[in-house]
């Protein structure tokens, strides 16, 4: 358990490996296995352990642009 605001925690992480995908979630990009577009244009991020999290609209746009 970490008692820091997520933005403070985000600053301590390597931006090449970690991405804040919504207000409450940071993911290690090494563990992302798939991304799928939802009905409302967000991306569902699927992690290696089976976890699924939804990226914000802005992050979804950035991820789509980066993958082109």
PDB file of N, CA, C and O in Angstrom, residues 6-59:
ATOM      1  N   UNK A   6      -1.312   9.722  -6.850  1.00  0.00           N
ATOM      2  CA  UNK A   6      -0.847   8.973  -8.014  1.00  0.00           C
ATOM      3  C   UNK A   6       0.088   9.809  -8.889  1.00  0.00           C
ATOM      4  O   UNK A   6       1.025   9.287  -9.486  1.00  0.00           O
ATOM      5  N   UNK A   7      -0.113  11.114  -8.936  1.00  0.00           N
ATOM      6  CA  UNK A   7       0.778  11.966  -9.743  1.00  0.00           C
ATOM      7  C   UNK A   7       2.185  12.004  -9.161  1.00  0.00           C
ATOM      8  O   UNK A   7       3.154  12.030  -9.911  1.00  0.00           O
ATOM      9  N   UNK A   8       2.310  11.993  -7.836  1.00  0.00           N
ATOM     10  CA  UNK A   8       3.638  11.957  -7.209  1.00  0.00           C
ATOM     11  C   UNK A   8       4.319  10.625  -7.484  1.00  0.00           C
ATOM     12  O   UNK A   8       5.523  10.569  -7.759  1.00  0.00           O
ATOM     13  N   UNK A   9       3.554   9.558  -7.420  1.00  0.00           N
ATOM     14  CA  UNK A   9       4.096   8.227  -7.697  1.00  0.00           C
ATOM     15  C   UNK A   9       4.517   8.117  -9.159  1.00  0.00           C
ATOM     16  O   UNK A   9       5.567   7.562  -9.473  1.00  0.00           O
ATOM     17  N   UNK A  10       3.707   8.676 -10.048  1.00  0.00           N
ATOM     18  CA  UNK A  10       3.990   8.643 -11.483  1.00  0.00           C
ATOM     19  C   UNK A  10       5.333   9.304 -11.801  1.00  0.00           C
ATOM     20  O   UNK A  10       6.084   8.821 -12.652  1.00  0.00           O
ATOM     21  N   UNK A  11       5.654  10.387 -11.115  1.00  0.00           N
ATOM     22  CA  UNK A  11       6.907  11.110 -11.358  1.00  0.00           C
ATOM     23  C   UNK A  11       8.128  10.281 -11.008  1.00  0.00           C
ATOM     24  O   UNK A  11       9.209  10.519 -11.539  1.00  0.00           O
ATOM     25  N   UNK A  12       7.984   9.303 -10.137  1.00  0.00           N
ATOM     26  CA  UNK A  12       9.104   8.454  -9.713  1.00  0.00           C
ATOM     27  C   UNK A  12       9.367   7.296 -10.673  1.00  0.00           C
ATOM     28  O   UNK A  12      10.380   6.627 -10.576  1.00  0.00           O
ATOM     29  N   UNK A  13       8.441   7.059 -11.590  1.00  0.00           N
ATOM     30  CA  UNK A  13       8.545   5.913 -12.484  1.00  0.00           C
ATOM     31  C   UNK A  13       9.126   6.309 -13.832  1.00  0.00           C
ATOM     32  O   UNK A  13       8.985   7.435 -14.278  1.00  0.00           O
ATOM     33  N   UNK A  14       9.752   5.343 -14.487  1.00  0.00           N
ATOM     34  CA  UNK A  14      10.340   5.533 -15.812  1.00  0.00           C
ATOM     35  C   UNK A  14       9.219   5.689 -16.840  1.00  0.00           C
ATOM     36  O   UNK A  14       8.446   4.750 -17.058  1.00  0.00           O
ATOM     37  N   UNK A  15       9.097   6.850 -17.491  1.00  0.00           N
ATOM     38  CA  UNK A  15       8.010   7.061 -18.456  1.00  0.00           C
ATOM     39  C   UNK A  15       8.116   6.175 -19.701  1.00  0.00           C
ATOM     40  O   UNK A  15       7.143   6.027 -20.441  1.00  0.00           O
ATOM     41  N   UNK A  16       9.257   5.562 -19.930  1.00  0.00           N
ATOM     42  CA  UNK A  16       9.408   4.639 -21.056  1.00  0.00           C
ATOM     43  C   UNK A  16       8.745   3.289 -20.752  1.00  0.00           C
ATOM     44  O   UNK A  16       8.420   2.542 -21.666  1.00  0.00           O
ATOM     45  N   UNK A  17       8.567   2.977 -19.473  1.00  0.00           N
ATOM     46  CA  UNK A  17       8.028   1.668 -19.077  1.00  0.00           C
ATOM     47  C   UNK A  17       6.658   1.742 -18.422  1.00  0.00           C
ATOM     48  O   UNK A  17       5.956   0.734 -18.380  1.00  0.00           O
ATOM     49  N   UNK A  18       6.291   2.898 -17.880  1.00  0.00           N
ATOM     50  CA  UNK A  18       5.037   3.033 -17.146  1.00  0.00           C
ATOM     51  C   UNK A  18       4.186   4.132 -17.759  1.00  0.00           C
ATOM     52  O   UNK A  18       4.702   5.154 -18.191  1.00  0.00           O
ATOM     53  N   UNK A  19       2.865   3.916 -17.758  1.00  0.00           N
ATOM     54  CA  UNK A  19       1.947   4.880 -18.335  1.00  0.00           C
ATOM     55  C   UNK A  19       0.725   5.011 -17.439  1.00  0.00           C
ATOM     56  O   UNK A  19       0.112   4.003 -17.071  1.00  0.00           O
ATOM     57  N   UNK A  20       0.379   6.245 -17.117  1.00  0.00           N
ATOM     58  CA  UNK A  20      -0.859   6.505 -16.381  1.00  0.00           C
ATOM     59  C   UNK A  20      -1.985   6.458 -17.396  1.00  0.00           C
ATOM     60  O   UNK A  20      -2.069   7.296 -18.280  1.00  0.00           O
ATOM     61  N   UNK A  21      -2.852   5.451 -17.290  1.00  0.00           N
ATOM     62  CA  UNK A  21      -3.878   5.269 -18.311  1.00  0.00           C
ATOM     63  C   UNK A  21      -5.225   5.872 -17.929  1.00  0.00           C
ATOM     64  O   UNK A  21      -6.078   6.041 -18.795  1.00  0.00           O
ATOM     65  N   UNK A  22      -5.408   6.165 -16.667  1.00  0.00           N
ATOM     66  CA  UNK A  22      -6.600   6.884 -16.211  1.00  0.00           C
ATOM     67  C   UNK A  22      -6.279   7.519 -14.860  1.00  0.00           C
ATOM     68  O   UNK A  22      -5.152   7.396 -14.379  1.00  0.00           O
ATOM     69  N   UNK A  23      -7.230   8.173 -14.242  1.00  0.00           N
ATOM     70  CA  UNK A  23      -6.965   8.912 -13.005  1.00  0.00           C
ATOM     71  C   UNK A  23      -6.447   8.046 -11.863  1.00  0.00           C
ATOM     72  O   UNK A  23      -5.786   8.540 -10.963  1.00  0.00           O
ATOM     73  N   UNK A  24      -6.735   6.769 -11.885  1.00  0.00           N
ATOM     74  CA  UNK A  24      -6.377   5.928 -10.757  1.00  0.00           C
ATOM     75  C   UNK A  24      -5.507   4.734 -11.079  1.00  0.00           C
ATOM     76  O   UNK A  24      -5.335   3.852 -10.236  1.00  0.00           O
ATOM     77  N   UNK A  25      -4.925   4.682 -12.289  1.00  0.00           N
ATOM     78  CA  UNK A  25      -4.201   3.471 -12.675  1.00  0.00           C
ATOM     79  C   UNK A  25      -2.963   3.790 -13.509  1.00  0.00           C
ATOM     80  O   UNK A  25      -3.041   4.498 -14.515  1.00  0.00           O
ATOM     81  N   UNK A  26      -1.847   3.221 -13.095  1.00  0.00           N
ATOM     82  CA  UNK A  26      -0.596   3.277 -13.852  1.00  0.00           C
ATOM     83  C   UNK A  26      -0.247   1.841 -14.207  1.00  0.00           C
ATOM     84  O   UNK A  26      -0.314   0.955 -13.355  1.00  0.00           O
ATOM     85  N   UNK A  27       0.104   1.593 -15.463  1.00  0.00           N
ATOM     86  CA  UNK A  27       0.461   0.229 -15.860  1.00  0.00           C
ATOM     87  C   UNK A  27       1.917   0.170 -16.328  1.00  0.00           C
ATOM     88  O   UNK A  27       2.455   1.131 -16.863  1.00  0.00           O
ATOM     89  N   UNK A  28       2.510  -0.998 -16.099  1.00  0.00           N
ATOM     90  CA  UNK A  28       3.832  -1.302 -16.619  1.00  0.00           C
ATOM     91  C   UNK A  28       3.615  -1.806 -18.043  1.00  0.00           C
ATOM     92  O   UNK A  28       2.962  -2.825 -18.261  1.00  0.00           O
ATOM     93  N   UNK A  29       4.132  -1.098 -19.021  1.00  0.00           N
ATOM     94  CA  UNK A  29       3.903  -1.434 -20.423  1.00  0.00           C
ATOM     95  C   UNK A  29       4.473  -2.799 -20.802  1.00  0.00           C
ATOM     96  O   UNK A  29       4.027  -3.400 -21.775  1.00  0.00           O
ATOM     97  N   UNK A  30       5.446  -3.304 -20.026  1.00  0.00           N
ATOM     98  CA  UNK A  30       5.998  -4.637 -20.289  1.00  0.00           C
ATOM     99  C   UNK A  30       4.961  -5.733 -20.079  1.00  0.00           C
ATOM    100  O   UNK A  30       5.120  -6.845 -20.575  1.00  0.00           O
ATOM    101  N   UNK A  31       3.887  -5.447 -19.341  1.00  0.00           N
ATOM    102  CA  UNK A  31       2.877  -6.447 -19.016  1.00  0.00           C
ATOM    103  C   UNK A  31       1.607  -6.325 -19.860  1.00  0.00           C
ATOM    104  O   UNK A  31       0.680  -7.103 -19.689  1.00  0.00           O
ATOM    105  N   UNK A  32       1.577  -5.373 -20.788  1.00  0.00           N
ATOM    106  CA  UNK A  32       0.418  -5.210 -21.671  1.00  0.00           C
ATOM    107  C   UNK A  32       0.514  -6.253 -22.780  1.00  0.00           C
ATOM    108  O   UNK A  32       1.527  -6.344 -23.473  1.00  0.00           O
ATOM    109  N   UNK A  33      -0.559  -7.046 -22.928  1.00  0.00           N
ATOM    110  CA  UNK A  33      -0.561  -8.066 -23.981  1.00  0.00           C
ATOM    111  C   UNK A  33      -1.497  -7.717 -25.126  1.00  0.00           C
ATOM    112  O   UNK A  33      -1.326  -8.226 -26.236  1.00  0.00           O
ATOM    113  N   UNK A  34      -2.496  -6.858 -24.875  1.00  0.00           N
ATOM    114  CA  UNK A  34      -3.453  -6.541 -25.924  1.00  0.00           C
ATOM    115  C   UNK A  34      -4.194  -5.258 -25.569  1.00  0.00           C
ATOM    116  O   UNK A  34      -4.337  -4.916 -24.393  1.00  0.00           O
ATOM    117  N   UNK A  35      -4.649  -4.560 -26.596  1.00  0.00           N
ATOM    118  CA  UNK A  35      -5.494  -3.379 -26.413  1.00  0.00           C
ATOM    119  C   UNK A  35      -6.635  -3.494 -27.406  1.00  0.00           C
ATOM    120  O   UNK A  35      -6.400  -3.769 -28.584  1.00  0.00           O
ATOM    121  N   UNK A  36      -7.858  -3.295 -26.920  1.00  0.00           N
ATOM    122  CA  UNK A  36      -9.022  -3.378 -27.791  1.00  0.00           C
ATOM    123  C   UNK A  36      -9.882  -2.138 -27.613  1.00  0.00           C
ATOM    124  O   UNK A  36     -10.094  -1.674 -26.488  1.00  0.00           O
ATOM    125  N   UNK A  37     -10.418  -1.641 -28.725  1.00  0.00           N
ATOM    126  CA  UNK A  37     -11.300  -0.479 -28.686  1.00  0.00           C
ATOM    127  C   UNK A  37     -12.669  -0.896 -28.161  1.00  0.00           C
ATOM    128  O   UNK A  37     -13.215  -1.907 -28.571  1.00  0.00           O
ATOM    129  N   UNK A  38     -13.212  -0.098 -27.236  1.00  0.00           N
ATOM    130  CA  UNK A  38     -14.550  -0.346 -26.709  1.00  0.00           C
ATOM    131  C   UNK A  38     -15.568   0.389 -27.569  1.00  0.00           C
ATOM    132  O   UNK A  38     -15.201   1.131 -28.484  1.00  0.00           O
ATOM    133  N   UNK A  39     -16.831   0.221 -27.266  1.00  0.00           N
ATOM    134  CA  UNK A  39     -17.901   0.883 -28.021  1.00  0.00           C
ATOM    135  C   UNK A  39     -17.813   2.399 -27.964  1.00  0.00           C
ATOM    136  O   UNK A  39     -18.234   3.085 -28.877  1.00  0.00           O
ATOM    137  N   UNK A  40     -17.272   2.939 -26.870  1.00  0.00           N
ATOM    138  CA  UNK A  40     -17.224   4.396 -26.721  1.00  0.00           C
ATOM    139  C   UNK A  40     -15.835   4.968 -27.008  1.00  0.00           C
ATOM    140  O   UNK A  40     -15.465   6.003 -26.489  1.00  0.00           O
ATOM    141  N   UNK A  41     -15.051   4.281 -27.836  1.00  0.00           N
ATOM    142  CA  UNK A  41     -13.751   4.749 -28.332  1.00  0.00           C
ATOM    143  C   UNK A  41     -12.642   4.774 -27.289  1.00  0.00           C
ATOM    144  O   UNK A  41     -11.580   5.320 -27.529  1.00  0.00           O
ATOM    145  N   UNK A  42     -12.861   4.182 -26.135  1.00  0.00           N
ATOM    146  CA  UNK A  42     -11.782   4.004 -25.165  1.00  0.00           C
ATOM    147  C   UNK A  42     -11.039   2.725 -25.538  1.00  0.00           C
ATOM    148  O   UNK A  42     -11.510   1.934 -26.336  1.00  0.00           O
ATOM    149  N   UNK A  43      -9.881   2.531 -24.932  1.00  0.00           N
ATOM    150  CA  UNK A  43      -9.159   1.283 -25.128  1.00  0.00           C
ATOM    151  C   UNK A  43      -9.225   0.462 -23.847  1.00  0.00           C
ATOM    152  O   UNK A  43      -8.987   0.979 -22.755  1.00  0.00           O
ATOM    153  N   UNK A  44      -9.537  -0.829 -23.987  1.00  0.00           N
ATOM    154  CA  UNK A  44      -9.404  -1.768 -22.884  1.00  0.00           C
ATOM    155  C   UNK A  44      -7.994  -2.328 -22.953  1.00  0.00           C
ATOM    156  O   UNK A  44      -7.586  -2.863 -23.994  1.00  0.00           O
ATOM    157  N   UNK A  45      -7.259  -2.191 -21.871  1.00  0.00           N
ATOM    158  CA  UNK A  45      -5.885  -2.674 -21.798  1.00  0.00           C
ATOM    159  C   UNK A  45      -5.908  -4.024 -21.089  1.00  0.00           C
ATOM    160  O   UNK A  45      -6.408  -4.129 -19.973  1.00  0.00           O
ATOM    161  N   UNK A  46      -5.370  -5.060 -21.735  1.00  0.00           N
ATOM    162  CA  UNK A  46      -5.331  -6.397 -21.163  1.00  0.00           C
ATOM    163  C   UNK A  46      -3.900  -6.667 -20.707  1.00  0.00           C
ATOM    164  O   UNK A  46      -2.964  -6.568 -21.504  1.00  0.00           O
ATOM    165  N   UNK A  47      -3.760  -7.024 -19.448  1.00  0.00           N
ATOM    166  CA  UNK A  47      -2.446  -7.296 -18.875  1.00  0.00           C
ATOM    167  C   UNK A  47      -2.176  -8.793 -18.814  1.00  0.00           C
ATOM    168  O   UNK A  47      -3.096  -9.610 -18.856  1.00  0.00           O
ATOM    169  N   UNK A  48      -0.913  -9.139 -18.687  1.00  0.00           N
ATOM    170  CA  UNK A  48      -0.468 -10.529 -18.685  1.00  0.00           C
ATOM    171  C   UNK A  48      -1.162 -11.378 -17.618  1.00  0.00           C
ATOM    172  O   UNK A  48      -1.413 -12.555 -17.837  1.00  0.00           O
ATOM    173  N   UNK A  49      -1.505 -10.787 -16.480  1.00  0.00           N
ATOM    174  CA  UNK A  49      -2.127 -11.563 -15.392  1.00  0.00           C
ATOM    175  C   UNK A  49      -3.640 -11.691 -15.546  1.00  0.00           C
ATOM    176  O   UNK A  49      -4.317 -12.213 -14.667  1.00  0.00           O
ATOM    177  N   UNK A  50      -4.191 -11.184 -16.656  1.00  0.00           N
ATOM    178  CA  UNK A  50      -5.620 -11.279 -16.896  1.00  0.00           C
ATOM    179  C   UNK A  50      -6.400 -10.027 -16.514  1.00  0.00           C
ATOM    180  O   UNK A  50      -7.587  -9.924 -16.812  1.00  0.00           O
ATOM    181  N   UNK A  51      -5.755  -9.084 -15.865  1.00  0.00           N
ATOM    182  CA  UNK A  51      -6.407  -7.836 -15.490  1.00  0.00           C
ATOM    183  C   UNK A  51      -6.761  -7.038 -16.737  1.00  0.00           C
ATOM    184  O   UNK A  51      -5.996  -6.999 -17.696  1.00  0.00           O
ATOM    185  N   UNK A  52      -7.927  -6.392 -16.696  1.00  0.00           N
ATOM    186  CA  UNK A  52      -8.347  -5.501 -17.780  1.00  0.00           C
ATOM    187  C   UNK A  52      -8.676  -4.150 -17.170  1.00  0.00           C
ATOM    188  O   UNK A  52      -9.405  -4.074 -16.186  1.00  0.00           O
ATOM    189  N   UNK A  53      -8.123  -3.098 -17.753  1.00  0.00           N
ATOM    190  CA  UNK A  53      -8.393  -1.734 -17.298  1.00  0.00           C
ATOM    191  C   UNK A  53      -8.696  -0.876 -18.516  1.00  0.00           C
ATOM    192  O   UNK A  53      -8.224  -1.149 -19.620  1.00  0.00           O
ATOM    193  N   UNK A  54      -9.493   0.152 -18.315  1.00  0.00           N
ATOM    194  CA  UNK A  54      -9.894   1.029 -19.421  1.00  0.00           C
ATOM    195  C   UNK A  54      -9.089   2.314 -19.381  1.00  0.00           C
ATOM    196  O   UNK A  54      -9.018   2.978 -18.352  1.00  0.00           O
ATOM    197  N   UNK A  55      -8.504   2.653 -20.520  1.00  0.00           N
ATOM    198  CA  UNK A  55      -7.735   3.890 -20.638  1.00  0.00           C
ATOM    199  C   UNK A  55      -8.687   5.065 -20.835  1.00  0.00           C
ATOM    200  O   UNK A  55      -9.765   4.918 -21.407  1.00  0.00           O
ATOM    201  N   UNK A  56      -8.273   6.226 -20.369  1.00  0.00           N
ATOM    202  CA  UNK A  56      -9.060   7.445 -20.582  1.00  0.00           C
ATOM    203  C   UNK A  56      -9.125   7.758 -22.080  1.00  0.00           C
ATOM    204  O   UNK A  56      -8.351   7.221 -22.881  1.00  0.00           O
ATOM    205  N   UNK A  57     -10.041   8.635 -22.451  1.00  0.00           N
ATOM    206  CA  UNK A  57     -10.159   9.010 -23.874  1.00  0.00           C
ATOM    207  C   UNK A  57      -8.858   9.586 -24.402  1.00  0.00           C
ATOM    208  O   UNK A  57      -8.423   9.260 -25.504  1.00  0.00           O
ATOM    209  N   UNK A  58      -8.248  10.485 -23.637  1.00  0.00           N
ATOM    210  CA  UNK A  58      -7.005  11.135 -24.088  1.00  0.00           C
ATOM    211  C   UNK A  58      -5.880  10.115 -24.264  1.00  0.00           C
ATOM    212  O   UNK A  58      -5.174  10.120 -25.273  1.00  0.00           O
ATOM    213  N   UNK A  59      -5.696   9.251 -23.295  1.00  0.00           N
ATOM    214  CA  UNK A  59      -4.645   8.234 -23.388  1.00  0.00           C
ATOM    215  C   UNK A  59      -4.955   7.268 -24.530  1.00  0.00           C
ATOM    216  O   UNK A  59      -4.048   6.866 -25.265  1.00  0.00           O
TER     217      UNK A  59
END
